[in-house]
Short mmCIF file of N, CA, C and O in Angstrom, two decimals:
data_model
loop_
_atom_site.label_atom_id
_atom_site.label_comp_id
_atom_site.label_asym_id
_atom_site.label_seq_id
_atom_site.Cartn_x
_atom_site.Cartn_y
_atom_site.Cartn_z
N MET A 1 119.52 115.66 65.79
CA MET A 1 119.70 114.26 65.13
C MET A 1 121.36 112.90 65.37
O MET A 1 120.78 112.45 65.28
N PHE A 2 122.39 114.27 65.45
CA PHE A 2 123.34 113.77 65.69
C PHE A 2 123.01 112.95 66.76
O PHE A 2 124.01 112.10 67.34
N ALA A 3 122.54 113.65 67.84
CA ALA A 3 122.74 113.26 69.14
C ALA A 3 121.88 111.48 69.14
O ALA A 3 121.94 111.46 70.19
N ILE A 4 120.91 111.49 68.99
CA ILE A 4 119.64 110.46 68.89
C ILE A 4 121.26 109.20 68.15
O ILE A 4 121.03 108.16 68.24
N TRP A 5 121.57 109.40 67.05
CA TRP A 5 123.13 108.41 66.71
C TRP A 5 123.87 108.43 67.18
O TRP A 5 124.19 107.06 66.85
N TYR A 6 124.45 109.22 67.60
CA TYR A 6 125.60 108.84 68.56
C TYR A 6 125.29 108.11 69.56
O TYR A 6 125.37 107.04 70.38
N ILE A 7 123.74 108.41 70.83
CA ILE A 7 122.96 107.82 71.82
C ILE A 7 123.22 106.15 71.53
O ILE A 7 123.57 105.39 71.95
N SER A 8 122.72 105.76 70.12
CA SER A 8 121.56 104.74 69.65
C SER A 8 123.78 103.82 69.35
O SER A 8 123.70 102.67 69.32
N GLN A 9 124.60 104.64 69.00
CA GLN A 9 125.70 103.92 68.79
C GLN A 9 126.36 103.46 69.65
O GLN A 9 126.96 102.69 69.81
N ILE A 10 126.28 104.12 71.17
CA ILE A 10 126.99 103.73 72.60
C ILE A 10 126.18 103.12 72.65
O ILE A 10 127.05 101.72 73.43
N GLY A 11 124.79 102.65 72.56
CA GLY A 11 124.16 101.80 72.58
C GLY A 11 124.40 100.55 72.09
O GLY A 11 124.95 98.81 73.05
N LEU A 12 124.80 100.35 71.11
CA LEU A 12 125.34 99.12 70.48
C LEU A 12 126.47 98.83 70.66
O LEU A 12 127.08 97.69 70.81
N LEU A 13 127.43 99.43 71.27
CA LEU A 13 128.50 98.95 71.83
C LEU A 13 128.88 98.45 72.74
O LEU A 13 129.05 97.91 73.20
N LEU A 14 128.09 99.16 73.75
CA LEU A 14 128.09 98.30 75.23
C LEU A 14 126.79 96.75 75.15
O LEU A 14 127.15 96.48 75.71
N SER A 15 125.99 97.02 74.04
CA SER A 15 125.45 95.91 73.72
C SER A 15 126.60 94.52 73.83
O SER A 15 126.05 93.56 73.62
N GLN A 16 127.62 94.70 73.02
CA GLN A 16 128.65 94.29 71.72
C GLN A 16 129.50 93.47 72.98
O GLN A 16 130.04 92.43 73.17
N ARG A 17 129.69 94.01 74.24
CA ARG A 17 130.50 93.54 75.08
C ARG A 17 129.85 92.59 75.76
O ARG A 17 129.16 92.17 76.37
N ASP A 18 131.12 92.07 76.39
CA ASP A 18 130.85 90.26 77.17
C ASP A 18 131.05 90.62 78.33
O ASP A 18 130.79 89.50 79.03
N GLU A 19 132.13 91.62 78.80
CA GLU A 19 132.19 91.68 80.19
C GLU A 19 131.16 93.07 80.90
O GLU A 19 129.85 93.82 79.95
N PRO A 20 130.58 92.91 82.21
CA PRO A 20 129.92 93.39 82.39
C PRO A 20 130.11 94.99 83.02
O PRO A 20 131.38 95.30 82.99
N MET A 21 129.04 95.88 82.70
CA MET A 21 129.52 96.95 82.77
C MET A 21 130.06 97.41 84.04
O MET A 21 131.08 98.47 83.98
N ALA A 22 129.67 96.66 85.65
CA ALA A 22 130.01 97.80 86.28
C ALA A 22 131.76 96.69 86.87
O ALA A 22 131.62 95.82 86.35
N ARG A 23 132.60 97.48 87.37
CA ARG A 23 133.40 96.99 87.75
C ARG A 23 133.50 96.52 89.01
O ARG A 23 132.26 96.01 89.93
N PRO A 24 134.65 95.27 89.10
CA PRO A 24 133.95 93.38 89.67
C PRO A 24 134.13 94.54 91.76
O PRO A 24 133.52 94.17 92.45
N ASP A 25 134.39 95.57 91.59
CA ASP A 25 134.92 96.31 92.97
C ASP A 25 133.89 96.52 93.36
O ASP A 25 133.58 96.90 94.18
N GLU A 26 132.51 97.07 92.73
CA GLU A 26 131.21 97.66 92.85
C GLU A 26 130.13 96.96 92.97
O GLU A 26 130.21 95.58 92.43
N PRO A 27 129.22 97.23 94.18
CA PRO A 27 128.12 96.43 94.26
C PRO A 27 127.69 96.25 92.98
O PRO A 27 127.26 97.43 92.70
N ASP A 28 126.74 95.20 93.04
CA ASP A 28 125.90 95.37 91.83
C ASP A 28 124.20 95.15 92.82
O ASP A 28 124.19 95.23 93.59
N LEU A 29 123.79 97.14 92.06
CA LEU A 29 122.79 97.54 92.38
C LEU A 29 121.73 97.19 92.40
O LEU A 29 120.50 96.99 92.44
N PHE A 30 121.07 96.03 91.46
CA PHE A 30 120.09 95.41 91.40
C PHE A 30 120.18 93.76 91.84
O PHE A 30 119.35 93.27 91.92
N GLU A 31 120.42 93.80 92.79
CA GLU A 31 121.39 92.43 93.86
C GLU A 31 119.47 92.04 94.42
O GLU A 31 119.98 93.09 95.42
N THR A 32 118.73 91.20 94.08
CA THR A 32 117.80 91.48 94.76
C THR A 32 117.85 91.23 96.69
O THR A 32 117.42 91.27 97.41
N GLU A 33 119.21 90.06 96.70
CA GLU A 33 119.44 89.79 98.44
C GLU A 33 119.76 90.87 98.71
O GLU A 33 119.23 91.08 100.03
N THR A 34 120.53 91.68 98.17
CA THR A 34 120.90 93.03 99.05
C THR A 34 119.90 93.74 99.48
O THR A 34 119.79 94.83 100.49
N GLN A 35 118.87 94.41 98.36
CA GLN A 35 117.62 95.26 98.53
C GLN A 35 116.54 95.32 99.28
O GLN A 35 116.31 95.55 100.13
N LEU A 36 116.96 93.20 99.86
CA LEU A 36 116.01 92.92 100.80
C LEU A 36 115.79 93.51 102.14
O LEU A 36 115.42 94.07 103.34
N GLU A 37 117.04 93.78 102.76
CA GLU A 37 117.78 93.89 103.81
C GLU A 37 117.34 95.88 104.16
O GLU A 37 117.58 96.30 105.40
N LEU A 38 116.95 96.44 102.81
CA LEU A 38 116.70 97.66 103.10
C LEU A 38 114.91 97.76 104.03
O LEU A 38 114.77 99.23 104.48
N PHE A 39 114.45 96.74 103.24
CA PHE A 39 112.84 97.15 103.93
C PHE A 39 113.04 96.25 105.34
O PHE A 39 112.15 96.55 106.03
N GLY A 40 114.06 95.74 106.21
CA GLY A 40 114.33 95.34 107.05
C GLY A 40 114.08 94.00 107.11
O GLY A 40 113.13 93.05 106.30
N ALA A 41 113.89 93.35 108.50
CA ALA A 41 113.72 91.65 108.26
C ALA A 41 112.28 91.33 108.70
O ALA A 41 111.68 91.07 107.95
N ASP A 42 111.04 92.02 108.80
CA ASP A 42 110.07 92.11 109.51
C ASP A 42 108.78 92.45 108.60
O ASP A 42 109.03 93.55 108.55
N ALA A 43 108.22 92.36 107.92
CA ALA A 43 107.61 93.19 107.29
C ALA A 43 106.02 93.02 108.56
O ALA A 43 105.57 92.52 109.17
N ALA A 44 105.39 94.65 107.63
CA ALA A 44 104.49 94.50 108.27
C ALA A 44 103.37 93.75 108.98
O ALA A 44 102.64 93.67 107.74
N PRO A 45 102.89 94.23 109.72
CA PRO A 45 101.47 93.57 110.24
C PRO A 45 100.36 93.71 109.02
O PRO A 45 100.21 94.84 108.93
N ALA A 46 99.92 92.59 108.27
CA ALA A 46 97.89 93.03 107.72
C ALA A 46 96.93 93.54 108.22
O ALA A 46 96.84 92.87 109.55
N TYR A 47 96.66 94.07 107.67
CA TYR A 47 95.78 95.16 109.01
C TYR A 47 94.40 94.46 108.63
O TYR A 47 94.20 93.77 108.12
N ARG A 48 93.54 93.72 110.18
CA ARG A 48 92.70 92.93 110.04
C ARG A 48 91.80 94.03 110.76
O ARG A 48 91.81 94.05 112.48
N PRO A 49 90.50 94.25 110.24
CA PRO A 49 89.16 94.56 110.58
C PRO A 49 88.50 94.12 111.84
O PRO A 49 88.89 92.89 111.61
N ASP A 50 88.53 94.60 112.75
CA ASP A 50 87.28 93.65 114.04
C ASP A 50 86.13 93.12 113.47
O ASP A 50 85.07 94.37 112.95
N PRO A 51 85.64 91.95 113.25
CA PRO A 51 84.78 91.45 112.83
C PRO A 51 83.42 92.26 113.31
O PRO A 51 81.71 92.41 112.65
N ASP A 52 83.63 91.95 114.60
CA ASP A 52 82.14 92.96 115.55
C ASP A 52 82.08 94.31 114.96
O ASP A 52 80.91 94.37 115.18
N ARG A 53 82.55 95.55 114.61
CA ARG A 53 82.80 96.40 114.40
C ARG A 53 82.48 96.67 112.72
O ARG A 53 81.44 97.24 112.71
N VAL A 54 82.83 95.64 112.19
CA VAL A 54 82.27 95.21 110.84
C VAL A 54 81.07 95.55 110.78
O VAL A 54 80.24 95.61 109.42
N ARG A 55 80.45 94.00 111.58
CA ARG A 55 79.28 93.23 111.66
C ARG A 55 77.79 94.81 112.22
O ARG A 55 76.96 95.25 111.45
N ALA A 56 78.70 95.57 113.17
CA ALA A 56 77.62 96.94 113.79
C ALA A 56 77.21 97.96 112.59
O ALA A 56 76.13 98.26 112.51
N ARG A 57 78.99 97.97 111.53
CA ARG A 57 78.36 99.02 110.50
C ARG A 57 77.11 98.82 109.57
O ARG A 57 76.69 99.62 109.09
N LEU A 58 77.39 97.41 109.55
CA LEU A 58 76.83 97.27 108.37
C LEU A 58 75.04 96.56 108.51
O LEU A 58 74.65 97.21 107.64
N HIS A 59 75.40 96.58 110.20
CA HIS A 59 73.75 96.08 110.41
C HIS A 59 72.92 97.67 110.53
O HIS A 59 71.75 97.39 110.42
N ARG A 60 74.08 98.71 111.33
CA ARG A 60 73.37 100.11 111.24
C ARG A 60 72.84 100.12 109.29
O ARG A 60 71.87 101.03 109.76
N ILE A 61 73.69 100.37 108.50
CA ILE A 61 73.52 100.32 107.09
C ILE A 61 72.22 99.69 106.94
O ILE A 61 71.57 100.01 106.49
N LEU A 62 72.08 98.72 107.15
CA LEU A 62 71.04 97.76 106.59
C LEU A 62 69.69 98.17 106.81
O LEU A 62 68.39 98.50 106.55
N ALA A 63 70.03 98.60 108.62
CA ALA A 63 68.53 98.65 109.43
C ALA A 63 68.21 100.60 108.84
O ALA A 63 66.94 100.45 108.41
N GLU A 64 69.04 100.85 108.78
CA GLU A 64 68.45 102.47 107.47
C GLU A 64 67.85 102.57 106.71
O GLU A 64 67.01 103.19 106.39
N ALA A 65 68.57 101.77 105.69
CA ALA A 65 67.57 101.09 104.07
C ALA A 65 66.10 100.40 105.19
O ALA A 65 65.18 100.57 103.84
N LYS A 66 65.93 99.33 105.74
CA LYS A 66 65.17 99.34 106.22
C LYS A 66 63.81 100.31 106.70
O LYS A 66 62.56 99.59 106.48
N ALA A 67 64.00 100.85 107.45
CA ALA A 67 63.71 101.77 108.03
C ALA A 67 62.49 102.98 107.15
O ALA A 67 62.06 103.45 107.60
N ALA A 68 63.50 103.16 106.28
CA ALA A 68 62.98 104.04 105.28
C ALA A 68 62.66 103.98 103.97
O ALA A 68 61.66 102.45 103.85
N ARG A 69 61.48 104.60 103.60
CA ARG A 69 59.87 104.76 102.62
C ARG A 69 60.49 105.04 101.34
O ARG A 69 59.88 103.93 100.36
N THR A 70 61.75 105.83 101.29
CA THR A 70 62.24 105.78 99.96
C THR A 70 63.64 106.20 100.48
O THR A 70 63.98 105.75 101.31
N LEU A 71 64.67 105.91 99.19
CA LEU A 71 66.03 106.37 99.12
C LEU A 71 66.62 106.89 100.55
O LEU A 71 66.83 108.53 100.08
N PRO A 72 66.90 106.83 101.60
CA PRO A 72 67.14 107.61 102.75
C PRO A 72 68.88 108.39 102.42
O PRO A 72 68.65 109.27 103.04
N TRP A 73 69.76 108.37 101.45
CA TRP A 73 70.88 108.71 100.94
C TRP A 73 70.75 109.25 99.62
O TRP A 73 69.68 109.75 98.98
N ASP A 74 71.73 110.65 99.33
CA ASP A 74 72.22 111.17 98.27
C ASP A 74 71.99 110.08 97.26
O ASP A 74 73.11 108.58 97.61
N ALA A 75 72.80 110.04 96.05
CA ALA A 75 72.77 109.38 94.91
C ALA A 75 74.78 109.23 95.72
O ALA A 75 74.88 107.95 95.39
N SER A 76 75.25 110.22 95.95
CA SER A 76 77.03 110.16 96.29
C SER A 76 76.91 108.79 97.52
O SER A 76 77.19 107.63 97.61
N ARG A 77 76.12 108.69 98.12
CA ARG A 77 75.97 107.98 99.13
C ARG A 77 76.15 106.76 98.97
O ARG A 77 75.61 105.22 99.53
N ALA A 78 74.39 106.52 98.03
CA ALA A 78 73.77 105.18 97.49
C ALA A 78 75.07 104.67 97.21
O ALA A 78 75.30 103.36 97.45
N SER A 79 75.43 105.43 96.13
CA SER A 79 76.70 104.81 95.45
C SER A 79 77.62 103.74 96.49
O SER A 79 78.51 103.13 96.22
N LEU A 80 77.79 104.49 97.06
CA LEU A 80 78.90 104.31 98.17
C LEU A 80 78.64 103.28 98.87
O LEU A 80 79.78 102.19 98.79
N TYR A 81 77.36 102.97 99.31
CA TYR A 81 77.21 101.54 99.85
C TYR A 81 76.89 100.56 99.21
O TYR A 81 77.15 99.87 99.65
N GLN A 82 76.63 100.86 97.65
CA GLN A 82 76.46 100.14 97.14
C GLN A 82 78.10 99.16 96.45
O GLN A 82 78.09 98.06 96.48
N THR A 83 78.71 100.00 96.62
CA THR A 83 80.37 99.79 96.53
C THR A 83 80.56 98.93 97.78
O THR A 83 81.40 97.62 97.88
N ILE A 84 80.58 99.60 99.06
CA ILE A 84 81.43 99.49 99.95
C ILE A 84 80.81 97.89 100.79
O ILE A 84 81.56 97.25 101.99
N PHE A 85 79.48 98.22 100.97
CA PHE A 85 78.75 96.99 101.65
C PHE A 85 79.26 95.74 101.06
O PHE A 85 79.34 95.02 102.49
N PRO A 86 78.61 94.51 100.06
CA PRO A 86 79.78 94.07 99.52
C PRO A 86 80.99 93.57 100.11
O PRO A 86 81.20 92.50 100.87
N GLN A 87 81.98 94.55 99.86
CA GLN A 87 83.44 94.76 100.86
C GLN A 87 83.57 94.15 101.54
O GLN A 87 84.34 93.37 102.01
N MET A 88 82.68 95.25 102.42
CA MET A 88 83.33 95.19 103.93
C MET A 88 82.62 93.91 104.41
O MET A 88 82.53 93.04 105.33
N THR A 89 81.28 92.72 103.62
CA THR A 89 81.05 91.90 104.38
C THR A 89 82.46 90.77 104.37
O THR A 89 81.49 89.33 104.33
N GLN A 90 82.85 90.73 103.04
CA GLN A 90 83.78 89.71 102.94
C GLN A 90 84.76 89.31 104.38
O GLN A 90 85.49 88.14 104.25
N TRP A 91 84.63 90.78 105.58
CA TRP A 91 85.65 90.43 106.71
C TRP A 91 84.85 89.22 107.94
O TRP A 91 85.12 88.90 108.57
N LEU A 92 83.43 89.06 107.40
CA LEU A 92 82.61 88.00 107.76
C LEU A 92 82.50 86.76 107.73
O LEU A 92 82.94 86.36 106.40
N PRO A 93 82.02 85.78 108.10
CA PRO A 93 81.53 84.13 108.32
C PRO A 93 80.77 84.36 106.34
O PRO A 93 80.25 85.00 106.41
N ASP A 94 81.55 83.35 105.66
CA ASP A 94 80.67 83.52 104.36
C ASP A 94 78.97 83.39 103.74
O ASP A 94 78.75 83.94 103.98
N ASP A 95 78.97 82.46 104.90
CA ASP A 95 77.37 82.92 105.25
C ASP A 95 76.23 83.59 105.95
O ASP A 95 75.77 83.92 105.11
N GLU A 96 76.38 84.18 106.61
CA GLU A 96 76.64 85.55 107.25
C GLU A 96 76.65 86.32 106.23
O GLU A 96 75.69 87.68 105.66
N ALA A 97 77.96 86.92 105.55
CA ALA A 97 78.09 87.86 104.53
C ALA A 97 77.28 87.22 103.43
O ALA A 97 76.25 88.51 103.26
N ALA A 98 76.68 86.38 103.26
CA ALA A 98 76.08 86.37 101.44
C ALA A 98 74.02 86.37 102.14
O ALA A 98 73.74 87.10 101.18
N GLN A 99 74.09 86.50 103.70
CA GLN A 99 72.71 86.64 104.20
C GLN A 99 72.67 88.47 104.02
O GLN A 99 71.37 88.78 103.79
N LEU A 100 73.49 89.06 104.22
CA LEU A 100 73.79 90.10 104.25
C LEU A 100 73.69 90.85 103.37
O LEU A 100 72.94 92.17 103.09
N ARG A 101 74.26 90.14 102.11
CA ARG A 101 74.69 91.11 100.78
C ARG A 101 73.52 90.96 100.25
O ARG A 101 72.69 91.84 99.37
N PHE A 102 72.27 89.45 100.05
CA PHE A 102 71.02 89.56 99.99
C PHE A 102 69.68 90.52 100.19
O PHE A 102 69.50 91.17 99.75
N ASP A 103 69.89 91.03 101.59
CA ASP A 103 69.07 91.11 102.45
C ASP A 103 69.86 93.13 101.85
O ASP A 103 68.30 93.97 101.66
N PHE A 104 70.52 93.14 102.07
CA PHE A 104 70.67 94.91 100.92
C PHE A 104 70.80 95.31 100.18
O PHE A 104 69.57 95.98 99.97
N GLU A 105 71.02 93.99 98.83
CA GLU A 105 70.55 94.38 97.34
C GLU A 105 68.74 94.43 97.35
O GLU A 105 67.95 94.85 96.69
N ALA A 106 68.17 93.60 98.50
CA ALA A 106 66.36 93.82 98.06
C ALA A 106 66.43 94.59 98.58
O ALA A 106 65.18 95.20 98.15
N GLU A 107 66.28 95.48 99.80
CA GLU A 107 66.48 96.84 100.73
C GLU A 107 66.85 97.61 99.28
O GLU A 107 66.13 98.97 98.70
N MET A 108 67.91 97.58 98.19
CA MET A 108 68.20 98.65 97.77
C MET A 108 67.13 98.68 96.53
O MET A 108 66.50 99.48 95.79
N MET A 109 66.70 97.41 96.28
CA MET A 109 66.04 97.37 94.87
C MET A 109 64.72 98.04 95.94
O MET A 109 63.61 98.10 95.00
N ARG A 110 64.31 98.01 96.68
CA ARG A 110 62.26 97.98 97.35
C ARG A 110 62.73 99.66 97.32
O ARG A 110 62.08 100.29 96.89
N LEU A 111 63.79 100.16 97.85
CA LEU A 111 63.97 101.70 97.61
C LEU A 111 64.44 102.37 96.43
O LEU A 111 63.73 103.27 96.24
N LYS A 112 64.48 101.53 95.61
CA LYS A 112 64.23 102.30 93.82
C LYS A 112 63.62 102.26 92.85
O LYS A 112 63.08 102.82 92.21
N ALA A 113 62.34 101.18 93.47
CA ALA A 113 61.29 101.24 93.21
C ALA A 113 60.50 101.96 93.91
O ALA A 113 59.79 102.75 93.24
N ALA A 114 60.33 102.14 94.87
CA ALA A 114 59.82 103.41 95.76
C ALA A 114 59.75 104.94 94.58
O ALA A 114 60.75 105.09 94.52
#
């Protein structure tokens, strides 16, 4: 209990000081301008998938669904495809992406009803 009181008293005394705690000859460790130098001047390029490869993968998944009479995947794989298929379409032009999402949803509804 004494340790908690003692620490709170130190904190109170330090908060009442008008001068900074660091000495003037010490660098400010929280200064953002110097921290940026730690990470280098150039940011890493953002990852951009190849739209043709994305398109090919989406069409493979969709073709597999269209060719099946019942759900061709186990529950885990079907859940995965229902999650990633719409996300993958975001790398394609909007009209093409919307059509692929629509077709995939229609096939999933058909397969679940079977």
